[in-house]
Amino acid sequence: MSYKLKEKVVRVDHQANCSRNKSCGPACVRVTAGWRAVFLLSIHGQRRPLRRREWIPSEWSDTKTKRNEWARQREAFMLTKGLKEEADRVNITVAQLADQWIEQRKAEGVDTDQDKQRLKDHVVPVLGKLHVGEVRPRHVHELVMKLRRTPSMRGGVLGSRTVRGLYFMTRQLFTYALLQELIPGNPIILGRGVLPKKADKDPGWRKGAIFTRAEVETLLSSEKVPFHRRVIYAISFLTGLRPGQIFELRWGDYEPEFKPLGRLSSSRSWNTKSKRVKSTKTGVD
């Protein structure tokens, strides 16, 4: 393992006749924000050394001798205890990484039940036993090709939107690993044409996924439909709001002064999965 000492230069106050480059005169004043030690850790099982930066405490930054002494002591600590802890932290499997990611998202208030189930059913069986640092683009290609052949409970194979959703969720998982400095870069990449294009599994379903004028009139006026349901249908057809937004409407959201029908403002929505109120995506009426 080795290290380098670098001073972080915030700005340089150049003299009047300075060339304003790296070889500017000694009279130019360099304003710095302290010293950093850049360590290169050779971790067992990792092909690339782990780059780690640490700020040198101000009481050790006065002289070159003190800075090197601090770096040597820190290096000794990493070689004994710190390096082992770092290796244990880095050498986790994709299955363990998925558990950590789900727990963090759960702590952030994100509904994770669907993501957890999809990872368990589709991603972990393929990549779960690999260490995070061992995952390569070829493994991602194998994952996507397997997903495209996976049978669906509704018949046929998984739809293109499902395959794409699983791919981008896996990429998000490894972005979390990148931010935790477990890997030097995100290996979840694919060549052109491997990921299926967005398409409906049943191309003809959209043709019939509309209400005719007669059907709308029946839903709004038929006495066989309970009155509260007719109100919900009327708001839905006239405003285009989603069910969760309709369920969170209040009398204060209605502004009758706007003619001829008034105006409804929607700023809340009911999340049926997490059983809580959330704001709308755009935050506009």
mmCIF file of C-alpha atoms in Angstrom:
data_model
loop_
_atom_site.group_PDB
_atom_site.id
_atom_site.type_symbol
_atom_site.label_atom_id
_atom_site.label_comp_id
_atom_site.label_asym_id
_atom_site.label_seq_id
_atom_site.Cartn_x
_atom_site.Cartn_y
_atom_site.Cartn_z
ATOM 1 C CA MET A 1 0.000 0.000 0.000
ATOM 2 C CA SER A 2 1.172 3.545 -0.703
ATOM 3 C CA TYR A 3 -0.060 7.053 -0.184
ATOM 4 C CA LYS A 4 0.351 10.553 -1.550
ATOM 5 C CA LEU A 5 0.005 13.866 0.267
ATOM 6 C CA LYS A 6 -1.897 16.565 -1.590
ATOM 7 C CA GLU A 7 -2.778 20.128 -0.631
ATOM 8 C CA LYS A 8 -6.237 21.296 -1.668
ATOM 9 C CA VAL A 9 -5.832 24.679 -3.369
ATOM 10 C CA VAL A 10 -9.007 26.771 -3.252
ATOM 11 C CA ARG A 11 -7.713 29.665 -5.366
ATOM 12 C CA VAL A 12 -4.491 31.367 -6.442
ATOM 13 C CA ASP A 13 -3.990 35.130 -6.095
ATOM 14 C CA HIS A 14 -1.718 35.827 -9.064
ATOM 15 C CA GLN A 15 0.642 38.773 -9.397
ATOM 16 C CA ALA A 16 0.171 41.358 -12.142
ATOM 17 C CA ASN A 17 2.714 39.926 -14.634
ATOM 18 C CA CYS A 18 2.091 36.225 -13.834
ATOM 19 C CA SER A 19 1.625 33.715 -16.660
ATOM 20 C CA ARG A 20 -1.343 32.246 -14.701
ATOM 21 C CA ASN A 21 -0.479 28.588 -15.157
ATOM 22 C CA LYS A 22 0.942 25.783 -13.034
ATOM 23 C CA SER A 23 4.452 27.230 -13.268
ATOM 24 C CA CYS A 24 3.462 30.701 -12.048
ATOM 25 C CA GLY A 25 5.908 32.677 -9.907
ATOM 26 C CA PRO A 26 6.583 32.062 -6.199
ATOM 27 C CA ALA A 27 5.153 35.499 -5.391
ATOM 28 C CA CYS A 28 1.645 34.251 -6.185
ATOM 29 C CA VAL A 29 -0.334 33.402 -3.047
ATOM 30 C CA ARG A 30 -2.041 29.998 -2.961
ATOM 31 C CA VAL A 31 -5.080 29.850 -0.683
ATOM 32 C CA THR A 32 -5.506 26.284 0.576
ATOM 33 C CA ALA A 33 -8.096 24.356 2.587
ATOM 34 C CA GLY A 34 -5.786 21.823 4.233
ATOM 35 C CA TRP A 35 -3.966 18.621 3.319
ATOM 36 C CA ARG A 36 -5.302 15.246 2.248
ATOM 37 C CA ALA A 37 -3.713 11.823 2.153
ATOM 38 C CA VAL A 38 -4.670 9.627 -0.805
ATOM 39 C CA PHE A 39 -4.274 5.923 0.024
ATOM 40 C CA LEU A 40 -4.340 3.045 -2.459
ATOM 41 C CA LEU A 41 -5.626 -0.074 -0.668
ATOM 42 C CA SER A 42 -4.958 -3.480 -2.183
ATOM 43 C CA ILE A 43 -7.996 -5.535 -1.157
ATOM 44 C CA HIS A 44 -7.967 -9.301 -1.549
ATOM 45 C CA GLY A 45 -10.436 -10.361 -4.220
ATOM 46 C CA GLN A 46 -10.532 -6.944 -5.896
ATOM 47 C CA ARG A 47 -8.847 -6.475 -9.259
ATOM 48 C CA ARG A 48 -8.363 -2.752 -8.764
ATOM 49 C CA PRO A 49 -6.904 -1.033 -5.703
ATOM 50 C CA LEU A 50 -9.390 0.877 -3.598
ATOM 51 C CA ARG A 51 -8.706 4.599 -3.591
ATOM 52 C CA ARG A 52 -9.388 6.243 -0.247
ATOM 53 C CA ARG A 53 -8.983 9.941 0.625
ATOM 54 C CA GLU A 54 -8.723 11.268 4.166
ATOM 55 C CA TRP A 55 -8.212 14.754 5.510
ATOM 56 C CA ILE A 56 -5.136 15.250 7.673
ATOM 57 C CA PRO A 57 -6.057 16.893 11.015
ATOM 58 C CA SER A 58 -4.990 20.522 11.270
ATOM 59 C CA GLU A 59 -2.683 19.812 14.237
ATOM 60 C CA TRP A 60 -0.713 17.404 12.008
ATOM 61 C CA SER A 61 -0.601 19.696 8.936
ATOM 62 C CA ASP A 62 1.961 22.277 10.079
ATOM 63 C CA THR A 63 5.086 20.643 8.673
ATOM 64 C CA LYS A 64 5.991 17.990 6.141
ATOM 65 C CA THR A 65 7.388 15.790 8.890
ATOM 66 C CA LYS A 66 4.115 15.835 10.830
ATOM 67 C CA ARG A 67 2.068 15.121 7.714
ATOM 68 C CA ASN A 68 4.164 12.097 6.804
ATOM 69 C CA GLU A 69 4.100 10.841 10.388
ATOM 70 C CA TRP A 70 0.293 11.018 10.453
ATOM 71 C CA ALA A 71 0.083 9.222 7.091
ATOM 72 C CA ARG A 72 2.462 6.459 8.261
ATOM 73 C CA GLN A 73 0.443 5.921 11.444
ATOM 74 C CA ARG A 74 -2.780 5.813 9.474
ATOM 75 C CA GLU A 75 -1.185 3.379 7.031
ATOM 76 C CA ALA A 76 -0.115 1.132 9.892
ATOM 77 C CA PHE A 77 -3.646 1.129 11.296
ATOM 78 C CA MET A 78 -5.111 0.153 7.930
ATOM 79 C CA LEU A 79 -2.574 -2.646 7.506
ATOM 80 C CA THR A 80 -3.590 -4.168 10.849
ATOM 81 C CA LYS A 81 -7.239 -3.515 11.647
ATOM 82 C CA GLY A 82 -8.574 -0.983 9.190
ATOM 83 C CA LEU A 83 -7.687 -2.963 6.069
ATOM 84 C CA LYS A 84 -9.438 -6.070 7.357
ATOM 85 C CA GLU A 85 -12.553 -4.075 8.212
ATOM 86 C CA GLU A 86 -12.476 -2.486 4.772
ATOM 87 C CA ALA A 87 -12.093 -5.886 3.120
ATOM 88 C CA ASP A 88 -15.044 -7.286 5.086
ATOM 89 C CA ARG A 89 -17.139 -4.291 4.099
ATOM 90 C CA VAL A 90 -16.233 -4.488 0.420
ATOM 91 C CA ASN A 91 -16.410 -8.269 -0.027
ATOM 92 C CA ILE A 92 -20.173 -8.622 0.327
ATOM 93 C CA THR A 93 -22.406 -10.523 -2.045
ATOM 94 C CA VAL A 94 -25.064 -9.015 -4.262
ATOM 95 C CA ALA A 95 -27.720 -10.663 -2.068
ATOM 96 C CA GLN A 96 -26.308 -8.915 1.017
ATOM 97 C CA LEU A 97 -26.095 -5.639 -0.887
ATOM 98 C CA ALA A 98 -29.758 -5.971 -1.884
ATOM 99 C CA ASP A 99 -30.749 -6.437 1.777
ATOM 100 C CA GLN A 100 -28.794 -3.319 2.777
ATOM 101 C CA TRP A 101 -30.333 -1.276 -0.032
ATOM 102 C CA ILE A 102 -33.866 -2.365 0.836
ATOM 103 C CA GLU A 103 -33.318 -1.490 4.511
ATOM 104 C CA GLN A 104 -32.029 1.962 3.619
ATOM 105 C CA ARG A 105 -34.967 2.675 1.318
ATOM 106 C CA LYS A 106 -37.349 1.453 4.006
ATOM 107 C CA ALA A 107 -35.749 3.848 6.505
ATOM 108 C CA GLU A 108 -36.274 6.664 3.971
ATOM 109 C CA GLY A 109 -40.007 5.932 3.927
ATOM 110 C CA VAL A 110 -40.080 4.276 0.499
ATOM 111 C CA ASP A 111 -42.407 1.352 -0.075
ATOM 112 C CA THR A 112 -40.064 -1.576 -0.760
ATOM 113 C CA ASP A 113 -42.334 -4.646 -0.792
ATOM 114 C CA GLN A 114 -42.513 -4.890 -4.593
ATOM 115 C CA ASP A 115 -38.793 -4.183 -5.105
ATOM 116 C CA LYS A 116 -37.842 -6.740 -2.458
ATOM 117 C CA GLN A 117 -39.984 -9.417 -4.085
ATOM 118 C CA ARG A 118 -38.664 -8.683 -7.590
ATOM 119 C CA LEU A 119 -35.053 -8.815 -6.415
ATOM 120 C CA LYS A 120 -35.702 -12.098 -4.620
ATOM 121 C CA ASP A 121 -37.486 -13.705 -7.575
ATOM 122 C CA HIS A 122 -35.369 -12.523 -10.517
ATOM 123 C CA VAL A 123 -32.067 -10.814 -9.648
ATOM 124 C CA VAL A 124 -30.732 -12.674 -6.592
ATOM 125 C CA PRO A 125 -31.016 -16.161 -8.201
ATOM 126 C CA VAL A 126 -28.691 -14.985 -11.001
ATOM 127 C CA LEU A 127 -26.300 -12.532 -9.321
ATOM 128 C CA GLY A 128 -26.876 -13.131 -5.614
ATOM 129 C CA LYS A 129 -23.834 -15.334 -4.907
ATOM 130 C CA LEU A 130 -21.345 -13.059 -6.693
ATOM 131 C CA HIS A 131 -19.324 -10.534 -4.731
ATOM 132 C CA VAL A 132 -20.243 -6.969 -5.617
ATOM 133 C CA GLY A 133 -16.776 -6.305 -7.036
ATOM 134 C CA GLU A 134 -16.963 -9.419 -9.245
ATOM 135 C CA VAL A 135 -20.035 -8.357 -11.245
ATOM 136 C CA ARG A 136 -19.163 -7.527 -14.851
ATOM 137 C CA PRO A 137 -21.225 -6.387 -17.862
ATOM 138 C CA ARG A 138 -21.314 -9.968 -19.168
ATOM 139 C CA HIS A 139 -23.219 -10.993 -16.010
ATOM 140 C CA VAL A 140 -25.716 -8.211 -16.685
ATOM 141 C CA HIS A 141 -26.165 -9.454 -20.256
ATOM 142 C CA GLU A 142 -26.831 -12.958 -18.944
ATOM 143 C CA LEU A 143 -29.368 -11.569 -16.451
ATOM 144 C CA VAL A 144 -31.342 -9.663 -19.072
ATOM 145 C CA MET A 145 -31.352 -12.551 -21.543
ATOM 146 C CA LYS A 146 -32.601 -14.875 -18.805
ATOM 147 C CA LEU A 147 -35.343 -12.386 -17.889
ATOM 148 C CA ARG A 148 -36.471 -12.227 -21.504
ATOM 149 C CA ARG A 149 -36.951 -16.023 -21.440
ATOM 150 C CA THR A 150 -38.569 -16.205 -17.982
ATOM 151 C CA PRO A 151 -42.180 -17.527 -18.069
ATOM 152 C CA SER A 152 -44.889 -15.193 -16.840
ATOM 153 C CA MET A 153 -47.731 -16.182 -14.511
ATOM 154 C CA ARG A 154 -50.119 -14.603 -17.039
ATOM 155 C CA GLY A 155 -48.828 -16.716 -19.884
ATOM 156 C CA GLY A 156 -45.940 -16.338 -22.292
ATOM 157 C CA VAL A 157 -42.782 -14.637 -21.017
ATOM 158 C CA LEU A 158 -42.165 -11.494 -18.975
ATOM 159 C CA GLY A 159 -43.264 -8.304 -20.721
ATOM 160 C CA SER A 160 -40.705 -5.827 -22.032
ATOM 161 C CA ARG A 161 -41.699 -3.222 -19.423
ATOM 162 C CA THR A 162 -41.107 -5.753 -16.636
ATOM 163 C CA VAL A 163 -37.669 -6.662 -18.013
ATOM 164 C CA ARG A 164 -36.721 -3.000 -18.342
ATOM 165 C CA GLY A 165 -37.953 -2.251 -14.829
ATOM 166 C CA LEU A 166 -35.846 -5.071 -13.375
ATOM 167 C CA TYR A 167 -32.775 -3.900 -15.280
ATOM 168 C CA PHE A 168 -33.048 -0.281 -14.115
ATOM 169 C CA MET A 169 -33.757 -1.403 -10.539
ATOM 170 C CA THR A 170 -30.545 -3.485 -10.640
ATOM 171 C CA ARG A 171 -28.669 -0.466 -11.962
ATOM 172 C CA GLN A 172 -30.057 1.603 -9.094
ATOM 173 C CA LEU A 173 -28.896 -1.097 -6.658
ATOM 174 C CA PHE A 174 -25.326 -0.865 -7.952
ATOM 175 C CA THR A 175 -25.472 2.927 -7.942
ATOM 176 C CA TYR A 176 -26.017 2.565 -4.196
ATOM 177 C CA ALA A 177 -22.897 0.355 -4.047
ATOM 178 C CA LEU A 178 -20.969 3.004 -5.979
ATOM 179 C CA LEU A 179 -22.041 5.736 -3.563
ATOM 180 C CA GLN A 180 -20.952 3.500 -0.657
ATOM 181 C CA GLU A 181 -17.531 3.284 -2.365
ATOM 182 C CA LEU A 182 -17.775 -0.490 -2.649
ATOM 183 C CA ILE A 183 -17.015 -0.449 -6.386
ATOM 184 C CA PRO A 184 -15.087 2.005 -8.593
ATOM 185 C CA GLY A 185 -17.820 2.171 -11.263
ATOM 186 C CA ASN A 186 -21.276 0.873 -12.124
ATOM 187 C CA PRO A 187 -21.009 -2.418 -14.103
ATOM 188 C CA ILE A 188 -24.712 -2.474 -15.005
ATOM 189 C CA ILE A 189 -24.436 -1.541 -18.672
ATOM 190 C CA LEU A 190 -25.675 -3.165 -21.866
ATOM 191 C CA GLY A 191 -25.006 -3.002 -25.558
ATOM 192 C CA ARG A 192 -27.539 -1.568 -27.968
ATOM 193 C CA GLY A 193 -30.458 -3.844 -28.725
ATOM 194 C CA VAL A 194 -30.095 -6.145 -25.711
ATOM 195 C CA LEU A 195 -32.717 -4.361 -23.609
ATOM 196 C CA PRO A 196 -36.179 -4.802 -25.175
ATOM 197 C CA LYS A 197 -38.041 -1.724 -26.350
ATOM 198 C CA LYS A 198 -41.147 -0.525 -24.529
ATOM 199 C CA ALA A 199 -44.104 -2.448 -25.864
ATOM 200 C CA ASP A 200 -47.421 -3.781 -24.591
ATOM 201 C CA LYS A 201 -47.471 -7.508 -23.982
ATOM 202 C CA ASP A 202 -50.920 -7.632 -25.629
ATOM 203 C CA PRO A 203 -50.791 -5.098 -28.506
ATOM 204 C CA GLY A 204 -54.582 -5.047 -28.831
ATOM 205 C CA TRP A 205 -55.570 -4.281 -25.229
ATOM 206 C CA ARG A 206 -55.398 -0.481 -25.563
ATOM 207 C CA LYS A 207 -57.963 -0.538 -28.341
ATOM 208 C CA GLY A 208 -60.615 -1.685 -25.870
ATOM 209 C CA ALA A 209 -59.299 0.160 -22.803
ATOM 210 C CA ILE A 210 -61.621 3.151 -23.268
ATOM 211 C CA PHE A 211 -65.129 4.106 -22.145
ATOM 212 C CA THR A 212 -67.724 4.997 -24.732
ATOM 213 C CA ARG A 213 -69.969 8.019 -24.222
ATOM 214 C CA ALA A 214 -72.941 5.731 -23.490
ATOM 215 C CA GLU A 215 -70.944 3.829 -20.855
ATOM 216 C CA VAL A 216 -69.933 7.069 -19.130
ATOM 217 C CA GLU A 217 -73.549 8.300 -19.096
ATOM 218 C CA THR A 218 -74.647 4.989 -17.566
ATOM 219 C CA LEU A 219 -72.011 5.121 -14.816
ATOM 220 C CA LEU A 220 -72.968 8.705 -13.913
ATOM 221 C CA SER A 221 -76.762 8.450 -14.066
ATOM 222 C CA SER A 222 -77.823 4.874 -13.404
ATOM 223 C CA GLU A 223 -79.605 4.411 -10.080
ATOM 224 C CA LYS A 224 -78.119 0.910 -9.889
ATOM 225 C CA VAL A 225 -74.744 2.540 -9.161
ATOM 226 C CA PRO A 226 -74.442 3.849 -5.565
ATOM 227 C CA PHE A 227 -74.498 7.653 -5.376
ATOM 228 C CA HIS A 228 -71.007 7.991 -3.853
ATOM 229 C CA ARG A 229 -69.594 5.884 -6.666
ATOM 230 C CA ARG A 230 -71.286 8.127 -9.253
ATOM 231 C CA VAL A 231 -69.625 11.156 -7.648
ATOM 232 C CA ILE A 232 -66.206 9.473 -7.852
ATOM 233 C CA TYR A 233 -66.785 8.510 -11.489
ATOM 234 C CA ALA A 234 -67.899 12.051 -12.360
ATOM 235 C CA ILE A 235 -64.785 13.616 -10.829
ATOM 236 C CA SER A 236 -62.604 11.023 -12.541
ATOM 237 C CA PHE A 237 -64.073 11.517 -16.018
ATOM 238 C CA LEU A 238 -64.280 15.320 -15.796
ATOM 239 C CA THR A 239 -60.842 15.985 -14.267
ATOM 240 C CA GLY A 240 -58.654 13.002 -15.215
ATOM 241 C CA LEU A 241 -57.435 12.645 -11.622
ATOM 242 C CA ARG A 242 -56.133 9.302 -10.414
ATOM 243 C CA PRO A 243 -58.119 7.372 -7.765
ATOM 244 C CA GLY A 244 -55.591 8.177 -5.029
ATOM 245 C CA GLN A 245 -55.904 11.913 -5.774
ATOM 246 C CA ILE A 246 -59.703 11.731 -5.765
ATOM 247 C CA PHE A 247 -59.778 9.995 -2.377
ATOM 248 C CA GLU A 248 -57.756 12.852 -0.829
ATOM 249 C CA LEU A 249 -59.909 15.710 -2.127
ATOM 250 C CA ARG A 250 -61.454 18.030 0.487
ATOM 251 C CA TRP A 251 -64.215 20.635 0.280
ATOM 252 C CA GLY A 252 -61.530 23.312 0.578
ATOM 253 C CA ASP A 253 -60.038 22.104 -2.712
ATOM 254 C CA TYR A 254 -63.154 23.210 -4.617
ATOM 255 C CA GLU A 255 -63.211 26.814 -5.881
ATOM 256 C CA PRO A 256 -66.774 27.628 -7.075
ATOM 257 C CA GLU A 257 -65.940 31.166 -8.256
ATOM 258 C CA PHE A 258 -64.489 29.763 -11.483
ATOM 259 C CA LYS A 259 -67.270 29.404 -14.056
ATOM 260 C CA PRO A 260 -69.026 27.375 -15.293
ATOM 261 C CA LEU A 261 -68.159 24.304 -13.173
ATOM 262 C CA GLY A 262 -65.640 25.687 -10.671
ATOM 263 C CA ARG A 263 -62.118 24.410 -10.173
ATOM 264 C CA LEU A 264 -60.577 21.564 -8.173
ATOM 265 C CA SER A 265 -57.010 21.800 -6.810
ATOM 266 C CA SER A 266 -55.181 18.519 -6.225
ATOM 267 C CA SER A 267 -52.063 18.563 -4.031
ATOM 268 C CA ARG A 268 -52.357 15.241 -2.160
ATOM 269 C CA SER A 269 -52.723 11.585 -3.031
ATOM 270 C CA TRP A 270 -53.432 8.430 -1.056
ATOM 271 C CA ASN A 271 -50.809 5.688 -1.442
ATOM 272 C CA THR A 272 -52.636 2.375 -1.128
ATOM 273 C CA LYS A 273 -49.390 0.394 -0.743
ATOM 274 C CA SER A 274 -47.804 2.344 2.113
ATOM 275 C CA LYS A 275 -51.195 3.447 3.559
ATOM 276 C CA ARG A 276 -50.209 7.081 3.831
ATOM 277 C CA VAL A 277 -50.840 10.448 2.214
ATOM 278 C CA LYS A 278 -48.218 11.708 -0.216
ATOM 279 C CA SER A 279 -47.857 14.803 -2.371
ATOM 280 C CA THR A 280 -48.570 14.716 -6.088
ATOM 281 C CA LYS A 281 -45.620 14.207 -8.422
ATOM 282 C CA THR A 282 -45.715 17.657 -10.006
ATOM 283 C CA GLY A 283 -47.089 19.640 -7.086
ATOM 284 C CA VAL A 284 -49.361 21.645 -9.434
ATOM 285 C CA ASP A 285 -53.134 21.865 -9.900
#
